[in-house]
Amino acid sequence: MQISRNYYISTLLKYLKPLWHQSLLLLILLLIGIGLRLLNPQILAAFINTATAGANSQLIQLALLFLGIALTTQLISLLETYLAADIGLRTTNQLRADLTLHCLELDMSFHNQQTPGALIERIDGDISQLNYFFARFAIDFLGNSIFAVGVLIALFSIDWRIGLTAIAFVIILLFTFNQFNYRVIPYFQAERASSAALFGFLAERLSGTEDVRSSGATAYVMHRFYERSRDLFPKLVKAQTFGSGVFSTWSVFFTLGKAVILGISIVLFFNNAFAIGTVYLIYRYIELLEQPIQQFGRQVQDLQQAGAALIRVRELLTTQSRLRDLGQTTLPHQALSVSFENVDFRYPTPEQDANATPPDLVLRDISFSLSPTSILGLLGRTGSGKTTITRLLLRLYDPTRGTIRLSGVNLPDIPIAALREHIGMVTQEIQLFHASVRDNLTLFEPSIPDARIEEVIQEVGLWDWYASLPSGLDTLLAPGGSGLSAGQAQLLAFVRVFLKNPGLIILDEASSRLDPVTEQLLEKAIARLLVGRTAIIIAHRLATLKRADQIMILEDGDCIESGSREELATNPDSRFAQLLQIGLEEALA
């Protein structure tokens, strides 16, 4: 896949436009610096001609002027470097933020096909490759072009033969640039893809270090690491070799051009067409012309790498979610009714495997309805489809067939963000961030007052733990909630839901594998949480299911029984009654 020059330009303009003041100042400094760099050789040539002519009275003034211009040029270069770094960081950080937001908004079928490490490499590694592209490429390319044109004009003004020869070689070099550039980009693209695969593998394996060690899989992981490294190394060498080849080709052409121009200058000098200072001026301008030409060569490599990274960034940005977020209907801030009507669902296949045989349905013809403040107890073995129902309610996926409604509104008619604001979910695995207690509980929502957070902490029975924190709500939690018990993490998840105040609660195995004391606290928290709210509870424990008004039992994606809890419990022929007699934990294990 190639990208057009227009895409390079449009991407630059999109992210540089908000920083046009800094970009304009950088351009002005660049033009001033170019003018001073073109002027200095003239002063040095005048110094040489003056010295050879014996006019010593002007030498000191020329030397001081030369020194002043040189110092000013260095100061301007320092300011340019600072501005370019600032622009580069701002633009790449904004692009990184745009890419992160886009990935977060993509549906789960996309994330199921990606490893976290590969996404991190694409969001951070690829965009780091674009830092120079945003910071200096356009300015340097423009500046080098203006400087090269200025040198050519100066050489042409000295002698038309020198000027024409220099112009001919520059044209040859530009033609070489145009021929080589797009041929090399695929090599860098392959290197970036292989690098992302390696980092994705490392992130996945390092996150499971405990399991890898305990299962004796260290040797296997290292073997796979070497395999991926062997895949990356030749691609990296090939990309760097071909990229450097462009620069080397340019150097050869320039050396030949420099030799020809100097040869012409020497001939003209011996024919008394030039003074010695003029010969030096031609030599100095040829040397100065070499600088932008060499930088063009480096920019070719930078552009190749940026092009490969930009292709991968563009691929990610143009990846569309399978969920269409076009809804405009709002939900009431109260307990919600829930309705499933003949819902089928199968997990989507990757887009690149569109011709593959579709996977089996994981839900088949599921229908039920819950009135506001009703509670549904959802039972079934692992893999029966219980969690899939909650994913459909959160609209992480759309059903393959059928309709899901909340308070009579079809889910696609509700904006996805608004929909999820009305649903609170607590699962067995709680994700806690390396952030303050406040941010972990509010999920970075600054509008929730501290007094309300502390009130809810006391409600769920976590006050003793909270009182022991050294900095209260400002205390930093360790990554992943390290140092907290499973019960404390669960209760913190309940605090999140209380603060969110949703109209529908989903508890997915929320009280499993807890000690009796913590389970008591959790049961009290659940009782408070369910007041005035609709709920769906996935559980193996009888105590939790006693709150349910309705029961649904799933088996291999089919609803094999549903109805009022009391009616099913008193009906000896019902599957639910049999489960109660056997014991839920044993029967559903």
XYZ file of C-alpha atoms in Angstrom:
589
model
C 0.000 0.000 0.000
C 1.336 3.412 -0.999
C 0.180 6.818 0.108
C 0.057 9.907 -2.065
C 1.931 13.156 -1.554
C -1.447 14.766 -0.919
C -1.918 12.545 2.124
C 1.496 13.584 3.480
C 0.555 17.229 2.997
C -2.985 16.926 4.394
C -1.703 15.086 7.485
C 0.938 17.752 8.077
C -1.556 20.588 7.664
C -4.146 18.924 9.917
C -1.804 18.693 12.899
C 0.298 21.798 12.258
C -2.680 24.112 11.743
C -3.379 24.567 15.499
C 0.317 25.452 15.913
C 0.532 27.912 13.031
C 1.990 30.670 15.242
C 4.949 28.506 16.246
C 5.298 27.174 12.695
C 5.323 30.704 11.254
C 7.955 31.830 13.762
C 10.055 28.769 12.909
C 9.770 29.597 9.205
C 10.813 33.224 9.795
C 13.853 32.138 11.830
C 14.699 29.660 9.093
C 14.621 32.331 6.370
C 16.766 34.683 8.452
C 19.253 31.880 9.061
C 19.379 31.083 5.328
C 20.086 34.695 4.478
C 22.924 34.879 6.996
C 24.444 31.592 5.771
C 24.427 32.890 2.186
C 25.935 36.213 3.249
C 28.869 34.892 5.280
C 30.845 33.411 2.330
C 30.532 36.757 0.548
C 32.145 38.481 3.541
C 34.931 35.890 3.698
C 35.561 36.226 -0.057
C 35.698 40.004 0.340
C 38.160 39.516 3.219
C 40.431 37.371 1.003
C 40.282 39.770 -1.949
C 40.897 42.748 0.369
C 43.869 41.019 2.000
C 45.425 40.070 -1.335
C 44.890 43.632 -2.593
C 46.705 45.027 0.460
C 43.740 47.044 1.813
C 44.327 46.095 5.447
C 42.162 48.875 6.911
C 38.920 47.003 6.200
C 40.037 43.587 7.428
C 39.090 44.109 11.077
C 35.580 45.324 10.195
C 35.056 42.362 7.855
C 36.332 39.919 10.497
C 34.037 41.377 13.171
C 31.080 41.301 10.789
C 31.866 37.657 9.923
C 32.056 36.747 13.622
C 28.798 38.564 14.445
C 26.897 36.813 11.656
C 28.320 33.418 12.691
C 27.210 33.905 16.325
C 23.755 35.130 15.251
C 23.384 32.108 12.969
C 24.128 29.745 15.873
C 21.633 31.524 18.142
C 18.933 31.263 15.480
C 19.777 27.568 15.017
C 19.288 27.018 18.761
C 15.875 28.715 18.690
C 14.904 26.658 15.633
C 15.798 23.429 17.444
C 13.688 24.371 20.466
C 10.645 25.351 18.390
C 10.919 22.255 16.211
C 11.081 19.962 19.255
C 8.043 21.685 20.772
C 6.040 21.384 17.546
C 7.069 17.752 17.075
C 6.035 16.713 20.578
C 2.717 18.555 20.435
C 1.722 17.146 17.043
C 2.775 13.567 17.721
C 1.098 13.590 21.142
C -2.117 14.813 19.527
C -1.891 12.118 16.859
C -1.168 9.555 19.585
C -4.249 10.747 21.491
C -6.411 10.574 18.344
C -5.202 7.052 17.627
C -5.773 5.914 21.226
C -9.309 7.316 21.240
C -10.035 5.671 17.893
C -8.837 2.285 19.188
C -10.939 2.627 22.336
C -14.009 3.318 20.194
C -13.500 0.261 17.970
C -15.661 -2.761 18.701
C -14.461 -5.868 20.505
C -14.081 -7.889 17.302
C -11.140 -5.613 16.446
C -9.535 -5.924 19.889
C -9.946 -9.708 19.882
C -7.638 -9.808 16.853
C -4.938 -7.574 18.383
C -2.479 -8.106 21.213
C -2.010 -5.182 23.634
C 1.716 -5.046 22.845
C 1.109 -4.771 19.099
C -1.341 -1.916 19.637
C 1.103 -0.145 21.963
C 3.831 -0.456 19.336
C 1.520 0.986 16.685
C 0.297 3.837 18.878
C 3.677 4.711 20.355
C 6.398 3.182 18.180
C 4.947 4.123 14.799
C 4.081 7.632 15.922
C 7.564 8.118 17.392
C 8.832 7.504 13.852
C 6.712 10.484 12.768
C 8.208 12.912 15.289
C 10.765 14.333 12.850
C 8.183 14.302 10.060
C 5.996 16.720 12.012
C 8.737 18.633 13.799
C 11.142 19.470 11.019
C 10.529 17.675 7.755
C 8.376 20.328 6.069
C 10.407 23.225 7.482
C 13.753 21.579 6.717
C 12.657 20.521 3.252
C 11.424 24.028 2.490
C 14.479 25.602 4.098
C 16.920 23.348 2.283
C 15.104 23.972 -0.992
C 15.282 27.761 -0.524
C 18.895 27.550 0.577
C 19.849 25.349 -2.401
C 18.080 27.741 -4.790
C 19.867 30.678 -3.127
C 23.255 28.989 -3.577
C 22.477 28.182 -7.222
C 21.459 31.792 -7.890
C 24.672 32.982 -6.220
C 26.753 30.579 -8.344
C 24.884 31.647 -11.486
C 25.569 35.306 -10.662
C 29.278 34.530 -10.381
C 29.444 32.725 -13.728
C 26.684 31.248 -15.854
C 28.739 28.146 -16.707
C 29.271 27.351 -13.026
C 25.555 27.953 -12.353
C 24.343 25.747 -15.216
C 26.641 22.889 -14.217
C 25.438 23.035 -10.598
C 21.760 23.159 -11.705
C 22.262 20.105 -13.949
C 23.628 18.024 -11.088
C 20.860 19.116 -8.718
C 18.271 18.040 -11.306
C 19.953 14.628 -11.562
C 19.901 14.265 -7.789
C 16.220 15.225 -7.559
C 15.393 12.705 -10.269
C 17.249 10.058 -8.255
C 15.245 10.988 -5.165
C 11.964 10.638 -7.012
C 12.940 7.216 -8.417
C 14.207 5.661 -5.189
C 11.847 7.016 -2.535
C 8.678 4.959 -3.021
C 10.635 1.800 -3.861
C 12.157 1.705 -0.371
C 9.044 2.434 1.742
C 7.717 -1.200 1.635
C 10.931 -2.414 3.312
C 10.406 -0.041 6.237
C 6.722 -0.990 6.352
C 7.634 -4.680 6.696
C 10.145 -3.818 9.420
C 7.521 -1.850 11.407
C 5.003 -4.717 11.126
C 7.557 -7.270 12.327
C 8.590 -4.982 15.179
C 4.953 -4.625 16.281
C 4.556 -8.419 16.256
C 7.653 -8.828 18.437
C 6.544 -6.223 20.979
C 3.038 -7.681 21.017
C 4.502 -11.105 21.823
C 6.716 -9.660 24.587
C 3.886 -7.695 26.230
C 1.607 -10.720 26.257
C 4.211 -13.096 27.684
C 5.639 -10.672 30.242
C 2.148 -9.911 31.552
C 1.802 -13.641 32.272
C 5.234 -14.104 33.868
C 3.834 -15.919 36.903
C 1.984 -18.488 34.783
C 4.947 -18.900 32.417
C 7.316 -19.671 35.279
C 4.951 -21.901 37.224
C 4.182 -24.011 34.142
C 7.842 -24.324 33.139
C 7.262 -22.564 29.810
C 10.282 -20.245 29.965
C 12.215 -22.205 27.346
C 9.214 -22.177 24.998
C 8.779 -18.410 25.398
C 12.474 -17.799 24.677
C 12.277 -20.067 21.623
C 9.366 -18.040 20.264
C 11.200 -14.811 21.127
C 14.211 -15.916 19.060
C 11.889 -16.865 16.192
C 10.316 -13.422 16.116
C 13.691 -11.725 16.500
C 15.002 -13.720 13.534
C 12.016 -12.519 11.544
C 12.666 -8.870 12.480
C 16.452 -8.780 12.012
C 16.697 -9.380 8.229
C 13.826 -6.970 7.582
C 15.528 -4.323 9.695
C 18.861 -4.857 7.907
C 17.178 -4.762 4.494
C 15.298 -1.547 5.310
C 18.399 0.196 6.645
C 20.567 -1.052 3.761
C 18.226 0.073 1.005
C 17.556 3.341 2.833
C 21.284 4.026 3.142
C 21.749 3.051 -0.511
C 19.737 6.088 -1.574
C 21.980 8.374 0.463
C 25.147 6.702 -0.855
C 23.973 7.107 -4.458
C 23.400 10.778 -3.876
C 26.872 11.171 -2.346
C 28.493 9.649 -5.430
C 26.598 11.966 -7.779
C 27.428 15.004 -5.669
C 31.129 14.170 -5.492
C 31.256 13.948 -9.302
C 29.416 17.257 -9.629
C 31.685 18.927 -7.108
C 34.782 17.751 -8.999
C 33.443 19.036 -12.335
C 32.521 22.475 -10.932
C 35.855 22.880 -9.158
C 37.631 21.853 -12.362
C 35.795 24.563 -14.319
C 36.617 27.116 -11.600
C 40.322 26.295 -11.699
C 40.387 26.634 -15.506
C 38.666 30.026 -15.284
C 41.050 31.143 -12.526
C 44.113 30.364 -14.627
C 42.478 32.274 -17.494
C 42.278 35.294 -15.145
C 38.463 35.242 -15.184
C 38.307 35.018 -11.355
C 40.154 36.466 -8.405
C 41.369 34.073 -5.743
C 38.582 35.186 -3.400
C 35.998 34.337 -6.059
C 37.458 30.841 -6.458
C 37.173 30.420 -2.693
C 33.574 31.733 -2.861
C 32.675 29.118 -5.507
C 34.323 26.398 -3.440
C 32.502 27.544 -0.287
C 29.132 27.707 -2.037
C 29.639 24.194 -3.443
C 30.371 23.021 0.099
C 27.250 24.817 1.327
C 25.247 23.237 -1.489
C 26.423 19.853 -0.240
C 24.707 20.441 3.128
C 21.115 20.658 1.851
C 21.821 17.836 -0.638
C 23.068 15.588 2.188
C 20.115 16.584 4.314
C 17.839 15.743 1.383
C 19.402 12.283 1.502
C 18.752 11.931 5.226
C 15.264 13.269 4.712
C 14.707 10.573 2.114
C 15.406 7.960 4.817
C 13.272 9.832 7.330
C 10.487 10.102 4.775
C 10.765 6.381 4.023
C 10.439 5.510 7.703
C 7.710 8.104 8.225
C 5.919 6.800 5.144
C 5.933 3.238 6.478
C 4.717 4.432 9.887
C 2.136 6.733 8.313
C 0.741 3.854 6.249
C 0.256 1.774 9.406
C -1.257 4.726 11.285
C -3.590 5.400 8.377
C -4.623 1.734 8.270
C -5.533 1.937 11.953
C -7.337 5.273 11.672
C -9.376 4.054 8.698
C -10.400 0.847 10.470
C -14.111 1.232 11.095
C -16.066 -0.168 13.994
C -18.687 -2.715 13.036
C -21.001 -0.945 15.456
C -22.734 2.064 13.924
C -23.121 4.796 16.536
C -25.943 6.811 14.943
C -28.509 6.780 17.759
C -30.005 9.972 19.178
C -32.634 8.695 21.623
C -31.957 9.248 25.323
C -32.882 6.928 28.176
C -34.668 8.048 31.354
C -32.600 8.375 34.540
C -34.489 5.640 36.363
C -34.775 1.874 36.544
C -34.813 0.491 33.003
C -36.903 -2.254 31.460
C -35.061 -4.900 29.413
C -36.361 -6.850 26.433
C -34.705 -9.554 24.298
C -36.735 -10.655 21.277
C -35.610 -13.771 19.361
C -31.927 -12.915 19.708
C -29.284 -15.016 17.938
C -25.589 -14.238 18.165
C -22.318 -15.559 16.804
C -18.948 -13.903 17.316
C -17.850 -12.153 14.118
C -15.030 -13.497 11.982
C -12.009 -11.279 11.207
C -12.543 -9.138 8.109
C -9.526 -10.714 6.408
C -11.230 -14.123 6.866
C -14.523 -13.026 5.355
C -14.735 -16.207 3.239
C -14.177 -18.481 6.222
C -16.990 -20.675 7.548
C -18.996 -18.640 10.090
C -18.597 -19.832 13.706
C -21.464 -21.541 15.483
C -24.150 -19.507 17.206
C -23.414 -18.934 20.879
C -26.963 -17.673 21.577
C -30.061 -19.050 19.855
C -33.529 -17.512 19.914
C -33.194 -15.850 23.335
C -36.310 -13.977 24.451
C -37.153 -12.481 27.844
C -38.386 -9.233 29.351
C -37.721 -7.468 32.626
C -39.882 -4.693 34.016
C -38.202 -1.787 35.863
C -36.703 -2.780 39.272
C -37.039 -6.505 38.414
C -34.094 -8.831 38.980
C -33.153 -11.684 36.640
C -31.015 -14.547 37.898
C -29.000 -16.004 35.017
C -27.700 -19.555 35.415
C -25.670 -21.897 33.249
C -22.377 -23.702 32.937
C -19.247 -21.980 31.659
C -19.653 -21.268 27.954
C -23.453 -21.397 28.021
C -23.784 -17.758 26.881
C -24.433 -15.886 30.140
C -21.640 -13.311 29.743
C -22.464 -12.927 26.040
C -25.908 -11.604 27.019
C -24.256 -8.884 29.142
C -21.906 -7.981 26.270
C -24.880 -7.519 23.970
C -26.588 -5.290 26.545
C -23.478 -3.095 26.754
C -23.424 -3.151 22.940
C -19.901 -4.472 22.748
C -21.409 -6.474 19.874
C -24.658 -6.307 17.914
C -26.889 -9.408 17.780
C -26.767 -11.531 14.635
C -30.575 -11.603 14.641
C -33.322 -10.218 16.839
C -33.900 -7.054 18.835
C -32.737 -5.806 22.235
C -34.552 -2.893 23.886
C -34.028 -0.833 27.009
C -37.126 1.002 28.248
C -38.698 0.296 24.848
C -35.797 1.824 22.872
C -33.884 -0.306 20.374
C -30.190 -0.352 21.389
C -28.856 1.023 18.047
C -31.131 4.052 18.543
C -29.228 5.020 21.709
C -25.799 6.706 21.506
C -23.262 4.120 22.687
C -21.676 6.413 25.291
C -25.098 7.341 26.696
C -26.160 3.685 26.751
C -23.167 2.657 28.850
C -23.747 5.529 31.271
C -27.056 3.868 32.198
C -25.545 0.411 32.811
C -23.303 -0.503 35.742
C -21.378 -3.769 35.707
C -19.347 -5.624 38.332
C -17.382 -8.712 37.302
C -15.144 -11.147 39.116
C -12.004 -9.667 37.527
C -11.670 -6.005 38.517
C -9.398 -3.662 36.567
C -7.674 -1.155 38.816
C -5.288 1.479 37.478
C -1.985 2.887 38.675
C -3.696 6.076 39.739
C -5.157 7.693 42.840
C -8.013 6.093 44.762
C -10.191 8.990 43.618
C -9.450 8.415 39.935
C -9.950 4.667 40.274
C -13.381 5.150 41.839
C -14.641 7.971 39.624
C -12.886 6.633 36.508
C -11.314 10.075 36.057
C -14.628 11.961 36.237
C -13.730 15.244 38.022
C -17.303 16.382 38.702
C -17.944 13.870 41.511
C -17.291 15.555 44.905
C -14.995 13.936 47.460
C -17.735 13.979 50.087
C -19.933 11.764 47.904
C -17.038 9.329 47.299
C -16.363 9.012 51.037
C -20.070 8.551 51.730
C -20.266 5.607 49.321
C -17.027 4.090 50.676
C -18.648 4.045 54.121
C -21.860 2.587 52.677
C -20.155 -0.450 51.185
C -18.129 -1.165 54.339
C -14.677 -0.050 53.211
C -14.217 2.773 55.710
C -11.640 0.977 57.862
C -9.523 0.308 54.786
C -9.960 3.881 53.581
C -9.061 5.340 56.989
C -5.759 3.444 56.880
C -4.650 5.063 53.609
C -1.762 7.528 54.065
C -3.148 10.181 51.698
C -6.854 9.378 51.577
C -8.325 9.727 48.096
C -4.967 10.924 46.787
C -3.274 7.617 47.678
C -1.828 5.924 44.606
C -2.879 2.336 43.979
C -0.324 -0.100 42.619
C -0.731 -1.267 38.985
C -3.484 -3.872 38.711
C -4.541 -3.273 42.317
C -1.536 -5.143 43.679
C -1.690 -5.181 47.485
C -5.499 -5.292 47.607
C -7.444 -8.426 48.435
C -9.993 -9.770 45.948
C -12.772 -8.644 48.292
C -11.453 -5.094 48.572
C -11.161 -4.862 44.782
C -14.749 -6.106 44.403
C -16.037 -3.557 46.909
C -14.165 -0.773 45.106
C -15.971 -1.871 41.940
C -19.266 -1.500 43.785
C -18.254 2.024 44.801
C -17.739 2.811 41.103
C -21.237 1.617 40.260
C -22.820 3.511 43.178
C -21.149 6.727 41.983
C -22.320 6.081 38.437
C -25.950 5.617 39.619
C -27.129 3.553 36.624
C -30.637 2.308 35.897
C -29.496 -1.259 35.093
C -27.045 -3.342 37.130
C -25.155 -6.394 35.836
C -23.381 -8.610 38.367
C -21.253 -11.231 36.617
C -20.003 -13.776 39.196
C -19.405 -10.790 41.456
C -19.415 -12.705 44.757
C -17.551 -15.880 43.790
C -14.369 -17.074 45.503
C -14.580 -14.706 48.491
C -14.086 -15.434 52.165
C -17.259 -15.447 54.337
C -16.573 -12.083 56.039
C -15.956 -10.279 52.745
C -18.941 -12.048 51.201
C -21.153 -10.659 53.959
C -19.957 -7.134 53.208
C -20.506 -7.749 49.523
C -24.032 -9.086 50.051
C -24.897 -5.932 52.007
C -23.435 -3.796 49.217
C -25.452 -5.719 46.624
C -28.638 -5.248 48.658
C -28.105 -1.472 48.778
C -27.127 -1.312 45.125
C -30.199 -3.136 43.829
C -32.730 -0.865 45.537
C -34.761 0.905 42.848
C -32.755 -0.575 39.976
C -33.222 -3.312 37.402
C -30.598 -6.053 37.645
C -29.223 -9.123 35.913
C -27.253 -11.410 38.216
C -24.984 -14.182 36.974
C -24.185 -16.295 40.015
C -23.547 -19.751 41.381
C -24.520 -18.914 44.957
C -28.033 -19.463 46.270
C -27.904 -16.478 48.636
C -27.456 -14.092 45.721
C -30.232 -15.689 43.667
C -32.754 -15.287 46.482
C -33.085 -11.677 45.381
C -34.086 -12.638 41.834
C -37.682 -12.221 40.648
C -37.057 -14.286 37.524
C -34.726 -17.131 36.638
C -33.284 -18.075 33.249
C -31.139 -21.158 32.694
C -28.903 -21.362 29.615
C -27.278 -24.431 28.121
C -25.021 -24.253 25.064
C -26.624 -20.975 23.982
C -30.241 -22.127 24.378
C -32.702 -21.037 27.030
C -33.827 -24.338 28.538
C -35.933 -22.803 31.312
C -37.219 -19.412 32.422
C -39.914 -18.068 34.684
C -40.725 -16.716 38.137
C -38.193 -17.804 40.759
C -40.894 -18.771 43.234
C -42.835 -20.811 40.678
C -39.742 -22.610 39.428
C -38.477 -23.276 42.951
C -41.794 -24.925 43.969
C -42.137 -26.939 40.770
C -40.388 -30.309 41.391
C -40.085 -30.915 37.632
C -38.232 -27.676 36.943
C -34.512 -27.633 36.285
C -34.089 -24.797 38.803
C -35.697 -26.824 41.606
C -33.366 -29.703 40.829
C -30.380 -27.377 40.951
C -31.480 -26.118 44.355
C -31.653 -29.676 45.652
C -28.286 -30.683 44.223
C -26.552 -27.408 45.101
C -25.856 -24.701 42.569
C -22.088 -24.691 42.901
C -21.799 -28.439 42.334
C -24.382 -28.604 39.553
C -23.020 -25.685 37.545
C -19.304 -26.272 38.073
